[in-house]
Amino acid sequence: QVQLAESGGGSVQVGGSLRLSCAASGDTGRPKQVGWFRQAPGKEREGVAAIDLSGGGKYYGDSVKGRFIVSHDNTKKTVFLQMNDLKPEDTAMYYCAAARAYFLRNYLGPSEYPDWGQGTQVTVSA
């Protein structure tokens, strides 16, 4: 099992930016896919972005395309989510998740990822 720890959440005004980090640890090998998800109260968990660490592919949800960027630092086993031009509807708990499969059928599907972090809160106010 891979342990994941998110950091970087906080409160920001509309139009601001935040960078979330997801650090992986554990002795079962490095994940091959990492996804970022968010869940607001009363809503379903939504796939925000994902990165294929072996193939280099990046995937984004429609609501964040052009504003969020997913990247990684392989030496530090850390994946980042740069969030720009934040909007009130981006307010949610953000989670990173990892999978060790080489390919996923749906990179933004929560059920594809067995390992999850505890989440970090992002609040965007007008």
mmCIF file of N, CA and C in Angstrom:
data_model
loop_
_atom_site.group_PDB
_atom_site.id
_atom_site.type_symbol
_atom_site.label_atom_id
_atom_site.label_comp_id
_atom_site.label_asym_id
_atom_site.label_seq_id
_atom_site.Cartn_x
_atom_site.Cartn_y
_atom_site.Cartn_z
ATOM 1 N N GLN A 1 0.845 -1.193 0.000
ATOM 2 C CA GLN A 1 0.000 0.000 0.000
ATOM 3 C C GLN A 1 0.877 1.238 0.000
ATOM 4 N N VAL A 2 0.442 2.243 -0.731
ATOM 5 C CA VAL A 2 1.146 3.515 -0.785
ATOM 6 C C VAL A 2 0.460 4.492 0.159
ATOM 7 N N GLN A 3 1.251 5.163 0.973
ATOM 8 C CA GLN A 3 0.705 6.218 1.833
ATOM 9 C C GLN A 3 0.831 7.554 1.113
ATOM 10 N N LEU A 4 -0.232 8.329 1.160
ATOM 11 C CA LEU A 4 -0.274 9.611 0.477
ATOM 12 C C LEU A 4 -0.603 10.716 1.469
ATOM 13 N N ALA A 5 0.064 11.848 1.320
ATOM 14 C CA ALA A 5 -0.190 12.985 2.210
ATOM 15 C C ALA A 5 -0.312 14.253 1.386
ATOM 16 N N GLU A 6 -1.484 14.874 1.448
ATOM 17 C CA GLU A 6 -1.704 16.132 0.739
ATOM 18 C C GLU A 6 -1.333 17.313 1.625
ATOM 19 N N SER A 7 -0.931 18.382 0.984
ATOM 20 C CA SER A 7 -0.671 19.635 1.685
ATOM 21 C C SER A 7 -0.876 20.787 0.714
ATOM 22 N N GLY A 8 -0.958 21.995 1.250
ATOM 23 C CA GLY A 8 -1.045 23.183 0.409
ATOM 24 C C GLY A 8 -2.414 23.813 0.327
ATOM 25 N N GLY A 9 -3.401 23.189 0.934
ATOM 26 C CA GLY A 9 -4.726 23.788 0.912
ATOM 27 C C GLY A 9 -4.792 25.048 1.759
ATOM 28 N N GLY A 10 -5.903 25.753 1.642
ATOM 29 C CA GLY A 10 -6.084 26.963 2.423
ATOM 30 C C GLY A 10 -7.232 27.784 1.886
ATOM 31 N N SER A 11 -7.284 29.033 2.332
ATOM 32 C CA SER A 11 -8.318 29.961 1.901
ATOM 33 C C SER A 11 -7.716 30.999 0.980
ATOM 34 N N VAL A 12 -8.424 31.288 -0.094
ATOM 35 C CA VAL A 12 -7.931 32.241 -1.090
ATOM 36 C C VAL A 12 -9.123 32.982 -1.673
ATOM 37 N N GLN A 13 -8.858 34.150 -2.192
ATOM 38 C CA GLN A 13 -9.920 34.920 -2.827
ATOM 39 C C GLN A 13 -10.082 34.515 -4.284
ATOM 40 N N VAL A 14 -11.237 34.849 -4.818
ATOM 41 C CA VAL A 14 -11.514 34.565 -6.231
ATOM 42 C C VAL A 14 -10.386 35.120 -7.105
ATOM 43 N N GLY A 15 -9.957 34.295 -8.057
ATOM 44 C CA GLY A 15 -8.879 34.692 -8.949
ATOM 45 C C GLY A 15 -7.493 34.350 -8.447
ATOM 46 N N GLY A 16 -7.407 33.916 -7.206
ATOM 47 C CA GLY A 16 -6.118 33.574 -6.627
ATOM 48 C C GLY A 16 -5.627 32.201 -7.056
ATOM 49 N N SER A 17 -4.486 31.812 -6.508
ATOM 50 C CA SER A 17 -3.848 30.539 -6.862
ATOM 51 C C SER A 17 -3.420 29.789 -5.606
ATOM 52 N N LEU A 18 -3.375 28.486 -5.728
ATOM 53 C CA LEU A 18 -2.831 27.613 -4.699
ATOM 54 C C LEU A 18 -2.109 26.474 -5.398
ATOM 55 N N ARG A 19 -1.117 25.920 -4.723
ATOM 56 C CA ARG A 19 -0.459 24.720 -5.234
ATOM 57 C C ARG A 19 -0.560 23.632 -4.187
ATOM 58 N N LEU A 20 -1.210 22.553 -4.563
ATOM 59 C CA LEU A 20 -1.329 21.395 -3.691
ATOM 60 C C LEU A 20 -0.199 20.415 -3.989
ATOM 61 N N SER A 21 0.231 19.726 -2.932
ATOM 62 C CA SER A 21 1.253 18.692 -3.075
ATOM 63 C C SER A 21 0.712 17.378 -2.565
ATOM 64 N N CYS A 22 1.169 16.319 -3.188
ATOM 65 C CA CYS A 22 0.803 14.961 -2.772
ATOM 66 C C CYS A 22 2.095 14.163 -2.691
ATOM 67 N N ALA A 23 2.502 13.857 -1.470
ATOM 68 C CA ALA A 23 3.742 13.126 -1.250
ATOM 69 C C ALA A 23 3.436 11.659 -1.004
ATOM 70 N N ALA A 24 4.146 10.784 -1.727
ATOM 71 C CA ALA A 24 3.937 9.345 -1.603
ATOM 72 C C ALA A 24 5.046 8.735 -0.763
ATOM 73 N N SER A 25 4.696 7.762 0.049
ATOM 74 C CA SER A 25 5.682 7.030 0.839
ATOM 75 C C SER A 25 5.219 5.588 0.972
ATOM 76 N N GLY A 26 6.059 4.761 1.537
ATOM 77 C CA GLY A 26 5.720 3.354 1.673
ATOM 78 C C GLY A 26 6.733 2.500 0.941
ATOM 79 N N ASP A 27 6.704 1.227 1.198
ATOM 80 C CA ASP A 27 7.738 0.349 0.664
ATOM 81 C C ASP A 27 7.209 -0.599 -0.395
ATOM 82 N N THR A 28 6.101 -0.263 -1.012
ATOM 83 C CA THR A 28 5.518 -1.173 -2.002
ATOM 84 C C THR A 28 5.691 -0.651 -3.411
ATOM 85 N N GLY A 29 6.682 0.185 -3.633
ATOM 86 C CA GLY A 29 6.940 0.678 -4.978
ATOM 87 C C GLY A 29 6.199 1.967 -5.264
ATOM 88 N N ARG A 30 6.640 2.636 -6.291
ATOM 89 C CA ARG A 30 6.053 3.932 -6.614
ATOM 90 C C ARG A 30 4.759 3.742 -7.404
ATOM 91 N N PRO A 31 3.786 4.632 -7.164
ATOM 92 C CA PRO A 31 2.561 4.549 -7.960
ATOM 93 C C PRO A 31 2.839 4.905 -9.413
ATOM 94 N N LYS A 32 2.051 4.392 -10.315
ATOM 95 C CA LYS A 32 2.196 4.696 -11.730
ATOM 96 C C LYS A 32 1.183 5.729 -12.204
ATOM 97 N N GLN A 33 0.100 5.860 -11.475
ATOM 98 C CA GLN A 33 -0.928 6.852 -11.807
ATOM 99 C C GLN A 33 -1.293 7.596 -10.524
ATOM 100 N N VAL A 34 -1.426 8.895 -10.629
ATOM 101 C CA VAL A 34 -1.883 9.687 -9.489
ATOM 102 C C VAL A 34 -2.998 10.608 -9.951
ATOM 103 N N GLY A 35 -4.058 10.622 -9.214
ATOM 104 C CA GLY A 35 -5.192 11.479 -9.548
ATOM 105 C C GLY A 35 -5.503 12.452 -8.431
ATOM 106 N N TRP A 36 -6.045 13.583 -8.820
ATOM 107 C CA TRP A 36 -6.556 14.561 -7.868
ATOM 108 C C TRP A 36 -8.081 14.583 -7.989
ATOM 109 N N PHE A 37 -8.720 14.544 -6.844
ATOM 110 C CA PHE A 37 -10.171 14.540 -6.789
ATOM 111 C C PHE A 37 -10.627 15.592 -5.785
ATOM 112 N N ARG A 38 -11.872 15.989 -5.884
ATOM 113 C CA ARG A 38 -12.409 16.928 -4.906
ATOM 114 C C ARG A 38 -13.849 16.552 -4.584
ATOM 115 N N GLN A 39 -14.238 16.923 -3.391
ATOM 116 C CA GLN A 39 -15.605 16.652 -2.969
ATOM 117 C C GLN A 39 -16.103 17.807 -2.110
ATOM 118 N N ALA A 40 -17.177 18.412 -2.562
ATOM 119 C CA ALA A 40 -17.831 19.475 -1.814
ATOM 120 C C ALA A 40 -18.986 18.863 -1.026
ATOM 121 N N PRO A 41 -19.400 19.499 0.052
ATOM 122 C CA PRO A 41 -20.509 18.957 0.854
ATOM 123 C C PRO A 41 -21.757 18.720 0.011
ATOM 124 N N GLY A 42 -22.309 17.524 0.121
ATOM 125 C CA GLY A 42 -23.524 17.192 -0.602
ATOM 126 C C GLY A 42 -23.329 16.822 -2.050
ATOM 127 N N LYS A 43 -22.087 16.773 -2.501
ATOM 128 C CA LYS A 43 -21.807 16.444 -3.906
ATOM 129 C C LYS A 43 -20.961 15.193 -4.003
ATOM 130 N N GLU A 44 -20.978 14.594 -5.173
ATOM 131 C CA GLU A 44 -20.175 13.414 -5.418
ATOM 132 C C GLU A 44 -18.707 13.799 -5.605
ATOM 133 N N ARG A 45 -17.839 12.829 -5.346
ATOM 134 C CA ARG A 45 -16.414 13.058 -5.569
ATOM 135 C C ARG A 45 -16.177 13.224 -7.069
ATOM 136 N N GLU A 46 -15.431 14.239 -7.415
ATOM 137 C CA GLU A 46 -15.205 14.610 -8.819
ATOM 138 C C GLU A 46 -13.731 14.502 -9.175
ATOM 139 N N GLY A 47 -13.454 13.887 -10.312
ATOM 140 C CA GLY A 47 -12.081 13.834 -10.799
ATOM 141 C C GLY A 47 -11.654 15.178 -11.344
ATOM 142 N N VAL A 48 -10.538 15.691 -10.861
ATOM 143 C CA VAL A 48 -10.049 17.011 -11.254
ATOM 144 C C VAL A 48 -8.910 16.894 -12.265
ATOM 145 N N ALA A 49 -7.928 16.090 -11.949
ATOM 146 C CA ALA A 49 -6.764 15.942 -12.827
ATOM 147 C C ALA A 49 -6.078 14.625 -12.493
ATOM 148 N N ALA A 50 -5.317 14.132 -13.438
ATOM 149 C CA ALA A 50 -4.567 12.906 -13.216
ATOM 150 C C ALA A 50 -3.317 12.924 -14.070
ATOM 151 N N ILE A 51 -2.320 12.191 -13.610
ATOM 152 C CA ILE A 51 -1.069 12.110 -14.353
ATOM 153 C C ILE A 51 -0.601 10.669 -14.400
ATOM 154 N N ASP A 52 -0.181 10.259 -15.575
ATOM 155 C CA ASP A 52 0.397 8.944 -15.783
ATOM 156 C C ASP A 52 1.905 9.096 -15.602
ATOM 157 N N LEU A 53 2.431 8.620 -14.496
ATOM 158 C CA LEU A 53 3.835 8.845 -14.178
ATOM 159 C C LEU A 53 4.769 8.032 -15.057
ATOM 160 N N SER A 54 4.285 6.975 -15.667
ATOM 161 C CA SER A 54 5.139 6.171 -16.540
ATOM 162 C C SER A 54 5.052 6.629 -17.986
ATOM 163 N N GLY A 55 3.865 6.989 -18.454
ATOM 164 C CA GLY A 55 3.702 7.401 -19.839
ATOM 165 C C GLY A 55 3.708 8.894 -20.068
ATOM 166 N N GLY A 56 3.523 9.668 -19.011
ATOM 167 C CA GLY A 56 3.560 11.120 -19.121
ATOM 168 C C GLY A 56 2.241 11.778 -19.451
ATOM 169 N N GLY A 57 1.181 11.012 -19.664
ATOM 170 C CA GLY A 57 -0.099 11.607 -20.011
ATOM 171 C C GLY A 57 -0.704 12.389 -18.854
ATOM 172 N N LYS A 58 -1.422 13.461 -19.197
ATOM 173 C CA LYS A 58 -2.107 14.274 -18.197
ATOM 174 C C LYS A 58 -3.568 14.415 -18.601
ATOM 175 N N TYR A 59 -4.432 14.413 -17.627
ATOM 176 C CA TYR A 59 -5.862 14.418 -17.880
ATOM 177 C C TYR A 59 -6.519 15.442 -16.944
ATOM 178 N N TYR A 60 -7.516 16.152 -17.480
ATOM 179 C CA TYR A 60 -8.167 17.194 -16.692
ATOM 180 C C TYR A 60 -9.679 17.112 -16.833
ATOM 181 N N GLY A 61 -10.369 17.435 -15.746
ATOM 182 C CA GLY A 61 -11.807 17.573 -15.811
ATOM 183 C C GLY A 61 -12.187 18.834 -16.563
ATOM 184 N N ASP A 62 -13.349 18.835 -17.171
ATOM 185 C CA ASP A 62 -13.771 19.970 -17.995
ATOM 186 C C ASP A 62 -13.824 21.261 -17.197
ATOM 187 N N SER A 63 -14.184 21.169 -15.935
ATOM 188 C CA SER A 63 -14.368 22.378 -15.138
ATOM 189 C C SER A 63 -13.053 23.063 -14.762
ATOM 190 N N VAL A 64 -11.926 22.383 -14.949
ATOM 191 C CA VAL A 64 -10.648 22.968 -14.544
ATOM 192 C C VAL A 64 -9.667 23.123 -15.696
ATOM 193 N N LYS A 65 -10.030 22.673 -16.870
ATOM 194 C CA LYS A 65 -9.126 22.779 -18.018
ATOM 195 C C LYS A 65 -8.738 24.239 -18.263
ATOM 196 N N GLY A 66 -7.453 24.442 -18.468
ATOM 197 C CA GLY A 66 -6.961 25.789 -18.709
ATOM 198 C C GLY A 66 -6.644 26.559 -17.439
ATOM 199 N N ARG A 67 -7.049 26.028 -16.285
ATOM 200 C CA ARG A 67 -6.782 26.712 -15.015
ATOM 201 C C ARG A 67 -5.870 25.899 -14.095
ATOM 202 N N PHE A 68 -5.999 24.596 -14.107
ATOM 203 C CA PHE A 68 -5.221 23.721 -13.229
ATOM 204 C C PHE A 68 -4.158 23.000 -14.043
ATOM 205 N N ILE A 69 -3.026 22.762 -13.406
ATOM 206 C CA ILE A 69 -1.926 22.043 -14.044
ATOM 207 C C ILE A 69 -1.403 20.987 -13.082
ATOM 208 N N VAL A 70 -1.317 19.756 -13.563
ATOM 209 C CA VAL A 70 -0.772 18.668 -12.754
ATOM 210 C C VAL A 70 0.660 18.398 -13.210
ATOM 211 N N SER A 71 1.543 18.182 -12.256
ATOM 212 C CA SER A 71 2.947 17.906 -12.572
ATOM 213 C C SER A 71 3.520 17.003 -11.491
ATOM 214 N N HIS A 72 4.770 16.571 -11.683
ATOM 215 C CA HIS A 72 5.364 15.726 -10.655
ATOM 216 C C HIS A 72 6.868 15.927 -10.569
ATOM 217 N N ASP A 73 7.388 15.618 -9.410
ATOM 218 C CA ASP A 73 8.825 15.586 -9.148
ATOM 219 C C ASP A 73 9.152 14.148 -8.796
ATOM 220 N N ASN A 74 9.688 13.431 -9.759
ATOM 221 C CA ASN A 74 9.888 11.995 -9.567
ATOM 222 C C ASN A 74 10.880 11.675 -8.461
ATOM 223 N N THR A 75 11.890 12.520 -8.308
ATOM 224 C CA THR A 75 12.898 12.232 -7.286
ATOM 225 C C THR A 75 12.316 12.351 -5.883
ATOM 226 N N LYS A 76 11.329 13.214 -5.729
ATOM 227 C CA LYS A 76 10.736 13.421 -4.413
ATOM 228 C C LYS A 76 9.439 12.651 -4.245
ATOM 229 N N LYS A 77 9.057 11.870 -5.265
ATOM 230 C CA LYS A 77 7.808 11.109 -5.208
ATOM 231 C C LYS A 77 6.657 12.020 -4.829
ATOM 232 N N THR A 78 6.595 13.171 -5.460
ATOM 233 C CA THR A 78 5.566 14.154 -5.152
ATOM 234 C C THR A 78 4.856 14.590 -6.429
ATOM 235 N N VAL A 79 3.557 14.684 -6.345
ATOM 236 C CA VAL A 79 2.750 15.195 -7.449
ATOM 237 C C VAL A 79 2.113 16.501 -7.000
ATOM 238 N N PHE A 80 2.077 17.459 -7.918
ATOM 239 C CA PHE A 80 1.568 18.780 -7.609
ATOM 240 C C PHE A 80 0.302 19.085 -8.412
ATOM 241 N N LEU A 81 -0.521 19.933 -7.845
ATOM 242 C CA LEU A 81 -1.671 20.460 -8.578
ATOM 243 C C LEU A 81 -1.642 21.973 -8.423
ATOM 244 N N GLN A 82 -1.235 22.646 -9.491
ATOM 245 C CA GLN A 82 -1.235 24.100 -9.507
ATOM 246 C C GLN A 82 -2.616 24.572 -9.909
ATOM 247 N N MET A 83 -3.241 25.349 -9.048
ATOM 248 C CA MET A 83 -4.613 25.798 -9.281
ATOM 249 C C MET A 83 -4.602 27.311 -9.447
ATOM 250 N N ASN A 84 -4.980 27.774 -10.623
ATOM 251 C CA ASN A 84 -4.996 29.196 -10.935
ATOM 252 C C ASN A 84 -6.415 29.674 -11.207
ATOM 253 N N ASP A 85 -6.593 30.990 -11.120
ATOM 254 C CA ASP A 85 -7.902 31.595 -11.402
ATOM 255 C C ASP A 85 -9.012 30.863 -10.644
ATOM 256 N N LEU A 86 -8.811 30.719 -9.354
ATOM 257 C CA LEU A 86 -9.756 29.945 -8.556
ATOM 258 C C LEU A 86 -11.100 30.629 -8.459
ATOM 259 N N LYS A 87 -12.145 29.802 -8.410
ATOM 260 C CA LYS A 87 -13.518 30.273 -8.367
ATOM 261 C C LYS A 87 -14.202 29.712 -7.117
ATOM 262 N N PRO A 88 -15.288 30.335 -6.673
ATOM 263 C CA PRO A 88 -15.986 29.802 -5.491
ATOM 264 C C PRO A 88 -16.402 28.342 -5.662
ATOM 265 N N GLU A 89 -16.736 27.945 -6.878
ATOM 266 C CA GLU A 89 -17.143 26.551 -7.111
ATOM 267 C C GLU A 89 -15.989 25.568 -7.017
ATOM 268 N N ASP A 90 -14.763 26.053 -6.874
ATOM 269 C CA ASP A 90 -13.623 25.170 -6.640
ATOM 270 C C ASP A 90 -13.488 24.795 -5.160
ATOM 271 N N THR A 91 -14.288 25.411 -4.319
ATOM 272 C CA THR A 91 -14.243 25.114 -2.888
ATOM 273 C C THR A 91 -14.640 23.669 -2.635
ATOM 274 N N ALA A 92 -13.752 22.919 -1.979
ATOM 275 C CA ALA A 92 -13.981 21.500 -1.727
ATOM 276 C C ALA A 92 -12.820 20.945 -0.919
ATOM 277 N N MET A 93 -12.986 19.711 -0.470
ATOM 278 C CA MET A 93 -11.859 18.952 0.057
ATOM 279 C C MET A 93 -11.194 18.288 -1.135
ATOM 280 N N TYR A 94 -9.895 18.444 -1.222
ATOM 281 C CA TYR A 94 -9.130 17.884 -2.331
ATOM 282 C C TYR A 94 -8.329 16.682 -1.846
ATOM 283 N N TYR A 95 -8.408 15.611 -2.613
ATOM 284 C CA TYR A 95 -7.721 14.369 -2.293
ATOM 285 C C TYR A 95 -6.803 13.965 -3.447
ATOM 286 N N CYS A 96 -5.671 13.372 -3.103
ATOM 287 C CA CYS A 96 -4.908 12.692 -4.137
ATOM 288 C C CYS A 96 -5.056 11.183 -3.921
ATOM 289 N N ALA A 97 -4.925 10.461 -5.006
ATOM 290 C CA ALA A 97 -5.105 9.020 -4.985
ATOM 291 C C ALA A 97 -4.099 8.392 -5.939
ATOM 292 N N ALA A 98 -3.731 7.152 -5.663
ATOM 293 C CA ALA A 98 -2.695 6.496 -6.458
ATOM 294 C C ALA A 98 -3.133 5.117 -6.902
ATOM 295 N N ALA A 99 -2.607 4.725 -8.052
ATOM 296 C CA ALA A 99 -2.837 3.384 -8.583
ATOM 297 C C ALA A 99 -1.525 2.863 -9.130
ATOM 298 N N ARG A 100 -1.349 1.547 -9.108
ATOM 299 C CA ARG A 100 -0.113 0.941 -9.602
ATOM 300 C C ARG A 100 -0.295 0.224 -10.931
ATOM 301 N N ALA A 101 -1.486 0.299 -11.496
ATOM 302 C CA ALA A 101 -1.704 -0.290 -12.810
ATOM 303 C C ALA A 101 -1.019 0.551 -13.885
ATOM 304 N N TYR A 102 -0.602 -0.097 -14.965
ATOM 305 C CA TYR A 102 0.044 0.636 -16.059
ATOM 306 C C TYR A 102 -0.963 1.455 -16.865
ATOM 307 N N PHE A 103 -2.208 1.003 -16.924
ATOM 308 C CA PHE A 103 -3.230 1.731 -17.675
ATOM 309 C C PHE A 103 -4.511 1.746 -16.865
ATOM 310 N N LEU A 104 -5.263 2.826 -16.991
ATOM 311 C CA LEU A 104 -6.563 2.924 -16.361
ATOM 312 C C LEU A 104 -7.608 3.155 -17.433
ATOM 313 N N ARG A 105 -8.792 2.631 -17.232
ATOM 314 C CA ARG A 105 -9.866 2.859 -18.209
ATOM 315 C C ARG A 105 -10.401 4.283 -18.109
ATOM 316 N N ASN A 106 -10.390 4.813 -16.893
ATOM 317 C CA ASN A 106 -10.900 6.161 -16.669
ATOM 318 C C ASN A 106 -9.993 6.852 -15.661
ATOM 319 N N TYR A 107 -9.095 7.698 -16.147
ATOM 320 C CA TYR A 107 -8.109 8.308 -15.271
ATOM 321 C C TYR A 107 -8.732 9.252 -14.254
ATOM 322 N N LEU A 108 -9.944 9.705 -14.507
ATOM 323 C CA LEU A 108 -10.618 10.603 -13.571
ATOM 324 C C LEU A 108 -11.730 9.895 -12.797
ATOM 325 N N GLY A 109 -11.711 8.585 -12.834
ATOM 326 C CA GLY A 109 -12.698 7.812 -12.098
ATOM 327 C C GLY A 109 -12.177 7.393 -10.740
ATOM 328 N N PRO A 110 -12.830 7.791 -9.650
ATOM 329 C CA PRO A 110 -12.341 7.469 -8.302
ATOM 330 C C PRO A 110 -12.151 5.972 -8.059
ATOM 331 N N SER A 111 -12.993 5.148 -8.653
ATOM 332 C CA SER A 111 -12.915 3.718 -8.394
ATOM 333 C C SER A 111 -11.659 3.074 -8.962
ATOM 334 N N GLU A 112 -10.929 3.769 -9.813
ATOM 335 C CA GLU A 112 -9.689 3.232 -10.406
ATOM 336 C C GLU A 112 -8.525 3.275 -9.425
ATOM 337 N N TYR A 113 -8.672 4.037 -8.343
ATOM 338 C CA TYR A 113 -7.552 4.296 -7.449
ATOM 339 C C TYR A 113 -7.773 3.638 -6.089
ATOM 340 N N PRO A 114 -6.905 2.719 -5.693
ATOM 341 C CA PRO A 114 -7.093 2.047 -4.407
ATOM 342 C C PRO A 114 -6.536 2.790 -3.191
ATOM 343 N N ASP A 115 -5.564 3.655 -3.413
ATOM 344 C CA ASP A 115 -4.903 4.318 -2.283
ATOM 345 C C ASP A 115 -5.247 5.803 -2.274
ATOM 346 N N TRP A 116 -5.606 6.319 -1.094
ATOM 347 C CA TRP A 116 -6.079 7.695 -0.958
ATOM 348 C C TRP A 116 -5.407 8.398 0.213
ATOM 349 N N GLY A 117 -5.219 9.704 0.046
ATOM 350 C CA GLY A 117 -4.774 10.533 1.146
ATOM 351 C C GLY A 117 -5.957 11.001 1.973
ATOM 352 N N GLN A 118 -5.654 11.780 3.005
ATOM 353 C CA GLN A 118 -6.682 12.256 3.931
ATOM 354 C C GLN A 118 -7.374 13.521 3.450
ATOM 355 N N GLY A 119 -6.794 14.196 2.501
ATOM 356 C CA GLY A 119 -7.433 15.383 1.943
ATOM 357 C C GLY A 119 -6.915 16.681 2.516
ATOM 358 N N THR A 120 -7.071 17.753 1.747
ATOM 359 C CA THR A 120 -6.728 19.096 2.194
ATOM 360 C C THR A 120 -7.821 20.039 1.701
ATOM 361 N N GLN A 121 -8.254 20.934 2.579
ATOM 362 C CA GLN A 121 -9.392 21.795 2.272
ATOM 363 C C GLN A 121 -8.950 23.013 1.471
ATOM 364 N N VAL A 122 -9.726 23.311 0.438
ATOM 365 C CA VAL A 122 -9.530 24.529 -0.348
ATOM 366 C C VAL A 122 -10.819 25.336 -0.283
ATOM 367 N N THR A 123 -10.710 26.591 0.115
ATOM 368 C CA THR A 123 -11.866 27.463 0.214
ATOM 369 C C THR A 123 -11.605 28.732 -0.586
ATOM 370 N N VAL A 124 -12.500 29.022 -1.514
ATOM 371 C CA VAL A 124 -12.357 30.205 -2.364
ATOM 372 C C VAL A 124 -13.516 31.146 -2.058
ATOM 373 N N SER A 125 -13.192 32.343 -1.664
ATOM 374 C CA SER A 125 -14.230 33.291 -1.277
ATOM 375 C C SER A 125 -14.236 34.496 -2.211
ATOM 376 N N ALA A 126 -15.423 35.051 -2.371
ATOM 377 C CA ALA A 126 -15.568 36.215 -3.256
ATOM 378 C C ALA A 126 -15.061 37.488 -2.580
#
